Coordinates of C-alpha atoms in Angstrom, one line a residue:
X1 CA 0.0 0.0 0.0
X2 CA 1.6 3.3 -1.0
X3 CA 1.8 6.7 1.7
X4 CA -1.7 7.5 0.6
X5 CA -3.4 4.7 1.8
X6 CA -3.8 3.6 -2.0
X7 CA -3.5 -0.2 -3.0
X8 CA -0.4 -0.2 -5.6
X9 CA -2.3 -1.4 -8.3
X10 CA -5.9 0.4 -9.6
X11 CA -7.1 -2.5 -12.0
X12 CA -9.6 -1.6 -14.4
X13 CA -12.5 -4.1 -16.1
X14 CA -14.7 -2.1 -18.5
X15 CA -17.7 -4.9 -18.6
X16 CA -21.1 -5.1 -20.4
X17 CA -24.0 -7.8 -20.1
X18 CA -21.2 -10.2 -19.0
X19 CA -23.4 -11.8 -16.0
X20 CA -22.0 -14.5 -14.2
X21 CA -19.4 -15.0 -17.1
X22 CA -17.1 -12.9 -15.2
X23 CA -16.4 -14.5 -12.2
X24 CA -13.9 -16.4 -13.6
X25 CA -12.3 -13.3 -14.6
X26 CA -12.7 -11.3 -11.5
X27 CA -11.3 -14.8 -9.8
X28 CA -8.2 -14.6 -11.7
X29 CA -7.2 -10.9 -10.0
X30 CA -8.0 -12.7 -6.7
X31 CA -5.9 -15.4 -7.2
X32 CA -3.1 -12.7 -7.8
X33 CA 0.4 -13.4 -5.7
X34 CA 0.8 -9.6 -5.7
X35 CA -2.1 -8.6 -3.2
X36 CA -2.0 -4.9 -2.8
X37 CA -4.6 -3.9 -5.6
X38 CA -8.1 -3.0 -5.8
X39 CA -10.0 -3.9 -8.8
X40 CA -12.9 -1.1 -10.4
X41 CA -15.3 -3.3 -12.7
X42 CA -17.1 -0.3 -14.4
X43 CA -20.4 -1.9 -16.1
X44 CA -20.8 0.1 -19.3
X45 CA -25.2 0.6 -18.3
X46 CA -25.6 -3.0 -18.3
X47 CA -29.0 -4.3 -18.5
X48 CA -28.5 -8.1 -17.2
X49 CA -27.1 -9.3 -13.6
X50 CA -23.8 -8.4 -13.9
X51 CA -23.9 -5.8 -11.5
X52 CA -25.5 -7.9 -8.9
X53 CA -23.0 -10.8 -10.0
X54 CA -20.0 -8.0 -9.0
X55 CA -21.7 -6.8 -6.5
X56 CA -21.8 -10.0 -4.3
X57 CA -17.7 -10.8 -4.9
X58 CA -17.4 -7.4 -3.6
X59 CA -19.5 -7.7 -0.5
X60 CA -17.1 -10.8 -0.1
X61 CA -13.5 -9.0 -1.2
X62 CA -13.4 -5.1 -0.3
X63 CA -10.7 -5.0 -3.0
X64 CA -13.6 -5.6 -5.5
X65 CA -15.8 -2.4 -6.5
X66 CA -18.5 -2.3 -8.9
X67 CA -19.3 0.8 -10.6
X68 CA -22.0 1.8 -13.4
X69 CA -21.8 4.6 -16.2
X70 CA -24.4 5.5 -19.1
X71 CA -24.0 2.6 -21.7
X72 CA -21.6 3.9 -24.7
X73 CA -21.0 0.8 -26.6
X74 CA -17.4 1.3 -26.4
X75 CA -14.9 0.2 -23.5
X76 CA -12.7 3.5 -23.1
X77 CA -15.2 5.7 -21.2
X78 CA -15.6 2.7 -18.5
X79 CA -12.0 3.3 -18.7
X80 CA -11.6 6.6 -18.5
X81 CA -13.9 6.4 -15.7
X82 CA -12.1 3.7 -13.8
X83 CA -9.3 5.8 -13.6
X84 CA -11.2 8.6 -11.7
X85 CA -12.9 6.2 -9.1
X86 CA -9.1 4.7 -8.4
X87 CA -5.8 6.7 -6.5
X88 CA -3.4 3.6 -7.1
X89 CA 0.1 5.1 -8.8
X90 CA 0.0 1.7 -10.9
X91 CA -3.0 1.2 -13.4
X92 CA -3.4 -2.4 -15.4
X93 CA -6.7 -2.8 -17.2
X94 CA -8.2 -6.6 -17.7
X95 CA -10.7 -7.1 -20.0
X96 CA -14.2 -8.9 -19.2
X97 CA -13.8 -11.7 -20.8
X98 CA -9.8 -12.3 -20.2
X99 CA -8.0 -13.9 -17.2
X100 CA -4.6 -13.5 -15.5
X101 CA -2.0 -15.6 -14.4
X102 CA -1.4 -15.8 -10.7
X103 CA 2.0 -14.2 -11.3
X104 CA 1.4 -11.2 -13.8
X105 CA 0.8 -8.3 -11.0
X106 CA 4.0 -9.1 -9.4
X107 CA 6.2 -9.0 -12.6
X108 CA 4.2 -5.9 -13.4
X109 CA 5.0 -4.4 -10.6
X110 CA 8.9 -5.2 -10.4
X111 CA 9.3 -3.6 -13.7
X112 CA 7.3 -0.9 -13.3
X113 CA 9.4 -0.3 -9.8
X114 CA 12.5 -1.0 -11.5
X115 CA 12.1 2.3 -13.3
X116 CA 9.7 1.9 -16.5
X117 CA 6.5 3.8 -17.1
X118 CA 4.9 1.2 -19.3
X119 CA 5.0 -2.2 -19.2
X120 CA 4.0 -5.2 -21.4
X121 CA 3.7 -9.1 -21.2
X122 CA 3.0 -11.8 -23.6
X123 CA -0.1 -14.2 -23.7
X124 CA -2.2 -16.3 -25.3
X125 CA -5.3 -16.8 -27.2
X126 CA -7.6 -19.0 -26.2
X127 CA -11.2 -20.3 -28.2
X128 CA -14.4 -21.1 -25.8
X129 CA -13.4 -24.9 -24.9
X130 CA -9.8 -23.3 -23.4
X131 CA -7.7 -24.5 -26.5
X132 CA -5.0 -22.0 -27.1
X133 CA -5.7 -20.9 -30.9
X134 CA -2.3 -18.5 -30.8
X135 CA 0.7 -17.7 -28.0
X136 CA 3.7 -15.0 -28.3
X137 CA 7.1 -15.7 -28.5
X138 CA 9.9 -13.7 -27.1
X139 CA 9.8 -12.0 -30.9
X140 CA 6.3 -10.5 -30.3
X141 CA 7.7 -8.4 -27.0
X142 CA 10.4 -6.7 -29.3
X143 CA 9.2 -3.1 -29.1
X144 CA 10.3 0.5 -30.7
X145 CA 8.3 3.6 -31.5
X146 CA 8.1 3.0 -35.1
X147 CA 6.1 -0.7 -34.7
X148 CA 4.1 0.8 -32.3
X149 CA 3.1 3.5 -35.2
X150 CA 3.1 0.7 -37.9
X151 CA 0.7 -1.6 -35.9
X152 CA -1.3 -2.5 -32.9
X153 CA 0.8 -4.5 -30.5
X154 CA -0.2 -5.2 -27.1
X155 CA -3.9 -5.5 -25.7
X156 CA -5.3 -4.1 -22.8
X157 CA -5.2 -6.9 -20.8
X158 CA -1.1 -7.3 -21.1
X159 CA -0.4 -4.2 -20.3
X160 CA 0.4 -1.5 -17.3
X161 CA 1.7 2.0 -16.7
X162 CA 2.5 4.4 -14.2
X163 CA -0.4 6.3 -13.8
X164 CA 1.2 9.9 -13.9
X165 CA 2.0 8.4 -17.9
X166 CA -2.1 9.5 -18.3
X167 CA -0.8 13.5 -17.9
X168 CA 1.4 13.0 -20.6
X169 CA -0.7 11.3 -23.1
X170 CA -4.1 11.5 -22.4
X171 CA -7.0 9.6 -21.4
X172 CA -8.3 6.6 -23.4
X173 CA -10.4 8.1 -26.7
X174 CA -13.3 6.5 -28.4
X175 CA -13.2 5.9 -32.2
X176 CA -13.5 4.3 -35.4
X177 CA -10.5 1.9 -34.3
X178 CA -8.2 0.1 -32.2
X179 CA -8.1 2.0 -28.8
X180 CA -5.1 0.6 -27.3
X181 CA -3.1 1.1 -30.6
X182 CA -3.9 4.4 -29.8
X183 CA -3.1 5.0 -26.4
X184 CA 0.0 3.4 -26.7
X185 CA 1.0 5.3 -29.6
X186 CA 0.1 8.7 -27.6
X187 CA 2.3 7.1 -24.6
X188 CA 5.3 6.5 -27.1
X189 CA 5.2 9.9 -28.8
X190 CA 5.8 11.3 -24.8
X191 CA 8.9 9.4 -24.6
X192 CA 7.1 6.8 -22.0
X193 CA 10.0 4.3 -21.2
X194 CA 8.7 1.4 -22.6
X195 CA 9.7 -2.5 -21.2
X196 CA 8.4 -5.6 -22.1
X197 CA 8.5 -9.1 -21.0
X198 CA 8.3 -12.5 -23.5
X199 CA 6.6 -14.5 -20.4
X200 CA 2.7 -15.1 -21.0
X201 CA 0.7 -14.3 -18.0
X202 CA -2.3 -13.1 -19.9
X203 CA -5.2 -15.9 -21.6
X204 CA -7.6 -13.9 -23.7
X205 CA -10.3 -15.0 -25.0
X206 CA -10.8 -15.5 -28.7
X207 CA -14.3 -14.7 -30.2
X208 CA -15.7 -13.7 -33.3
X209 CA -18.2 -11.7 -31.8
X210 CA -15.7 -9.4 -29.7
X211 CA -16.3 -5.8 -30.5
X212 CA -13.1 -5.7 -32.4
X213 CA -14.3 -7.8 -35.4
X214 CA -16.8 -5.2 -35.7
X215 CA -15.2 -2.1 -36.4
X216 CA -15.9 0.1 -39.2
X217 CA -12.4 1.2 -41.0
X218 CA -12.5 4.7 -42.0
X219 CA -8.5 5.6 -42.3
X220 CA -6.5 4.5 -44.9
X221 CA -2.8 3.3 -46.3
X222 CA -2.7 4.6 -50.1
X223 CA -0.3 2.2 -52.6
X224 CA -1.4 3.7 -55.6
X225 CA -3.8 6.5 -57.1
X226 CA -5.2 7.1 -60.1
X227 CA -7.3 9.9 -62.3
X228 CA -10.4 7.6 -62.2
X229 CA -12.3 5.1 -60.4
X230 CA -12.1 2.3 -63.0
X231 CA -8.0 3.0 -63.1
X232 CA -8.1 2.3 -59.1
X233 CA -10.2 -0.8 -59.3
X234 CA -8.3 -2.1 -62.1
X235 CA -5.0 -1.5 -59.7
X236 CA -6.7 -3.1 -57.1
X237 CA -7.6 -6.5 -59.3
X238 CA -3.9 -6.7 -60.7
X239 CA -2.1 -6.1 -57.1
X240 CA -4.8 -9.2 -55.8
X241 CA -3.7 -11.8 -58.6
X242 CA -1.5 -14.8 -57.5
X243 CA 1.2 -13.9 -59.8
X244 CA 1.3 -10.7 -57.6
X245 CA 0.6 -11.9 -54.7
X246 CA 4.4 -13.7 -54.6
X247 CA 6.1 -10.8 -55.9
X248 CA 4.7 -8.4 -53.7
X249 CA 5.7 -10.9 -50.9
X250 CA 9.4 -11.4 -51.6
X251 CA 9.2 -7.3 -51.7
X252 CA 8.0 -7.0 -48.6
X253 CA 10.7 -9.6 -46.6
X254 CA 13.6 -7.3 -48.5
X255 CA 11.3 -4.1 -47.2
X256 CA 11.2 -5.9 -43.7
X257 CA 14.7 -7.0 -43.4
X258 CA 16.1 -3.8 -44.3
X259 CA 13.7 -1.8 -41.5
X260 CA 14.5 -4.0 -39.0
X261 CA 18.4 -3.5 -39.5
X262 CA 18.1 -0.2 -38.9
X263 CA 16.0 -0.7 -36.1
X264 CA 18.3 -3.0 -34.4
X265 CA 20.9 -0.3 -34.6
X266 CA 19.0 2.3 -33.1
X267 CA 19.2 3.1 -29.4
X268 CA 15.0 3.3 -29.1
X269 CA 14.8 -1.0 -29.8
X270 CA 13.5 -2.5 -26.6
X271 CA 14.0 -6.3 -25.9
X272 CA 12.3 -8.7 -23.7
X273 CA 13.5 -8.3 -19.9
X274 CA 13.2 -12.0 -19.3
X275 CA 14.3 -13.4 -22.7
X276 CA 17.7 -14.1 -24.3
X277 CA 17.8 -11.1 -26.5
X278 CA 19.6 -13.1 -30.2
X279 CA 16.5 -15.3 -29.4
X280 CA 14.2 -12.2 -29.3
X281 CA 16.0 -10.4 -32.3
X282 CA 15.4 -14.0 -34.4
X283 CA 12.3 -15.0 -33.8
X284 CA 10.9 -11.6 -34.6
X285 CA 13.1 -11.7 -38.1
X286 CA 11.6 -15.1 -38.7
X287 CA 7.6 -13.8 -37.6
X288 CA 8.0 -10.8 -39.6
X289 CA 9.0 -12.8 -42.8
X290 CA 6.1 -14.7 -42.9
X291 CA 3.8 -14.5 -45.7
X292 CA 1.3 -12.1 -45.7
X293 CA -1.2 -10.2 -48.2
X294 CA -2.4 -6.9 -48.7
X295 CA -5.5 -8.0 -46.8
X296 CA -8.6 -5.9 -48.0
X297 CA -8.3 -2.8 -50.4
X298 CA -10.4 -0.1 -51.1
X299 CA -11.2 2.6 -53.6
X300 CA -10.8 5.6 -52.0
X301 CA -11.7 9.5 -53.3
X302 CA -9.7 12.2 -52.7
X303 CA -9.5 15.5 -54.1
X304 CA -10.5 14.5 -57.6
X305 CA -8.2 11.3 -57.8
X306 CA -8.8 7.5 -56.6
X307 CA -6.2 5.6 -54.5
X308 CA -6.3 1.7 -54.2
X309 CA -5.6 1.9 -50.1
X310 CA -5.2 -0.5 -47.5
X311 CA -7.9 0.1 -44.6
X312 CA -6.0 0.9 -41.0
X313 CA -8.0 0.0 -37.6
X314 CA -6.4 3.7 -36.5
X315 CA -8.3 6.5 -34.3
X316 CA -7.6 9.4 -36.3
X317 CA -6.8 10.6 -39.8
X318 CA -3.4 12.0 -38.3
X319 CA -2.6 8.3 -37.5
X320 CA -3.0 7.3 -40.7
X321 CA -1.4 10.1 -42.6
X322 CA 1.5 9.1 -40.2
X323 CA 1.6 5.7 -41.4
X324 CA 1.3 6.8 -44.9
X325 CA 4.4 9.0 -44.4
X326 CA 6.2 6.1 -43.0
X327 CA 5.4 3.7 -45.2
X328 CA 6.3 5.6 -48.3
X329 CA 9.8 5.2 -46.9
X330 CA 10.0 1.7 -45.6
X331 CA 8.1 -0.1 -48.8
X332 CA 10.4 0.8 -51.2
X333 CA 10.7 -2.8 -52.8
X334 CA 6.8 -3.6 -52.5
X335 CA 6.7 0.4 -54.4
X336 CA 9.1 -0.9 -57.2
X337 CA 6.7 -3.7 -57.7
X338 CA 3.3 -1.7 -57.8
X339 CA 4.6 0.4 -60.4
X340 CA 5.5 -2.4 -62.2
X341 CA 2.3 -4.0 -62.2
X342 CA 0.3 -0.9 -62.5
X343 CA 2.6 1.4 -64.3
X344 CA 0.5 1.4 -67.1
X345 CA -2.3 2.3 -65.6
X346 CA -1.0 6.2 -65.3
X347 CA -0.5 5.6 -61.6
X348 CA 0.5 8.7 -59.7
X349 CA 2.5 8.3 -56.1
X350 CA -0.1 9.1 -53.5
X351 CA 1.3 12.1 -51.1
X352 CA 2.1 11.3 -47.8
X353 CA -0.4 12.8 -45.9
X354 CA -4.7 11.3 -47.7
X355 CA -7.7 12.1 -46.2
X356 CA -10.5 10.0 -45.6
X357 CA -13.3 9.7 -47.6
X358 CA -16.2 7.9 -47.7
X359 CA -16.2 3.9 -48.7
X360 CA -17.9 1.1 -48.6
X361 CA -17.7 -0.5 -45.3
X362 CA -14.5 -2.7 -44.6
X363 CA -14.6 -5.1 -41.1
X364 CA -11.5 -6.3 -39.4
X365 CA -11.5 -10.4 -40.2
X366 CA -11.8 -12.2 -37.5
X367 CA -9.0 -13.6 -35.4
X368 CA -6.3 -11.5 -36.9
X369 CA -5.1 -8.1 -36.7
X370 CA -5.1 -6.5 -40.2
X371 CA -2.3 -6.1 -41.8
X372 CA -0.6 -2.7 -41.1
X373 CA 1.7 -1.1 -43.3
X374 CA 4.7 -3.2 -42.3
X375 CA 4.1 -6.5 -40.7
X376 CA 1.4 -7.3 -38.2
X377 CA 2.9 -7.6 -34.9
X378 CA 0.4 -10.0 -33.0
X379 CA -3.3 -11.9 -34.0
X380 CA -6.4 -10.3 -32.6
X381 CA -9.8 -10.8 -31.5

């Protein structure tokens, strides 16, 4: 317990309609070696039992609080909220449908202690019967500000921060995307000292009805643009075609490689805490080279011309525009290669900064990330 009276560690469950599906979650905090915490379950205006569920473990565990807000639909004002109810100088956030190891406060903790402002674990996916669908490797905890830019990397539930890292970056935001990728992004830009650890101590729960695998891409990644419509959509069919397909991946391991050379030689490259760090740097080289596809494209309207784009599960049009900047200078083999396929086409190289416009609506698959502009970094819900 800190000066204040404070537990160490405000834990935050954003939950909605979850009724007695919880306990098991709210079991796994319990069950916690670290024992200094106290746990806020905020239910987002449920309209089931869940609050009653809570309610009785907390009449049980005065480390357990249940509170309610309005419904939003959307897990960052229970959040934000969370964090107002709570004093601790740690905050760690656990989804409703996720579960920790008895260990993970305790590493969290030491790290954090030991001088970082934001830590990260591993973890694994797990399907409704407890089979483990997907689990990091000591590659997945490799970190730097520019992969944290390029792609979501770390969920809610496997990460924690020093609380006073909020001032800094700002509270969680609601969106049209991922709102950890966000977060995290906003904690990087303030030069948050980022640490991570390869040991999973998070199981999260795979489902294809998590709100993720419902989210309405509105930001973009141009490759290409055009002076009409039927240009785009023709780009679009030619960059889809098997014969592209394998050229556009050998273009993107030579893109990859190259990035992550100068990456490696950068002070900013963080490594797993608890893992041998030649085993870190080559299991993310060999993850990173696996094949992958342009995922979903869109025709997208701007200013008179048509890109062929890559949807982005980002916040803001500022994110994206970032990642457009970026990738315009990492994908230079995979930019050789479009304008050899397309070149014809009177294909004009899209300016760093798009705006949105309106599309069609593209959905996240599910049980993946998609694809960011160099390499996903983990699988999704």
């Amino acid at each position: 317990m800190t000066a204040t009276g404070a537990p160490t560690v405000s834990v935050i469950c954003p939950t909605h309609n979850r009724s007695t599906a919880i306990i098991p979650t709210i079991a796994s905090v319990r069950a916690q070696t670290f024992r200094d915490w106290q746990l806020v379950v905020v239910s987002d205006g449920s309209t089931d039992d869940t609050d009653s569920v809570v309610s009785e473990i907390a009449r049980a565990d005065h480390r357990v609080v249940v509170a309610r807000i309005d419904h939003h639909g959307h897990p960052s004002p229970a959040r934000n909220a969370g964090i107002d109810l709570t004093d601790g100088p740690i905050v760690a956030y656990l989804d409703h449908d996720d579960r920790w190891h008895p260990e993970h406060l305790q590493r969290v903790v030491d790290v954090v202690t030991g001088g970082a402002d934001l830590v990260a674990t591993g973890g694994r996916y797990v399907d409704t019967t407890g089979a483990t669908t997907f689990a990091t490797s000591a590659g997945n905890a490799v970190w730097h500000p520019e992969m944290q830019l390029l792609g979501p990397m770390f969920e809610p539930s496997r990460f924690a921060h020093r609380r006073e890292l909020l001032a800094r970056s700002g509270p969680w935001r609601t969106g049209p995307g991922v709102e950890d990728w966000d977060l995290l992004l906003r904690m990087s830009d303030a030069d948050a000292r980022f640490a991570t650890l390869a040991a999973r101590t998070v199981d999260m729960l795979t489902s294809t009805s998590a709100r993720r695998g419902r989210i309405r891409l509105r930001h973009h990644v141009p490759l290409a643009t055009f002076a009409t419509a039927r240009l785009a959509r023709a780009a679009a069919d030619r960059l889809t075609a098997p014969g592209a397909v394998a050229s556009l991946r050998a273009a993107y391991t030579a893109d990859v490689t190259a990035w992550f050379d100068r990456l490696r030689d950068g002070p900013r490259l963080v490594l797993p805490l608890d893992a041998d760090a030649d085993l870190a740097v080559e299991e993310w080289r060999r993850t990173r080279h696996d094949p992958v596809d342009l995922g979903p494209l869109a025709v997208v309207a701007d200013e008179g011309r048509y890109s062929v784009a890559q949807p982005v599960a980002c916040v803001t049009a500022d994110h994206a525009s970032r990642i457009t900047a970026a990738a315009q200078t990492i994908r230079t083999h995979q930019r050789r290669v479009i304008a050899d396929l397309c070149g014809d086409l009177d294909t004009t190289t899209p300016e760093p900064a798009v705006r949105p416009a309106p599309h069609r609506a593209t959905h996240v698959r599910p049980g993946r990330r998609l694809q960011p502009a160099v390499g996903s970094i983990t699988k999704e819900r």
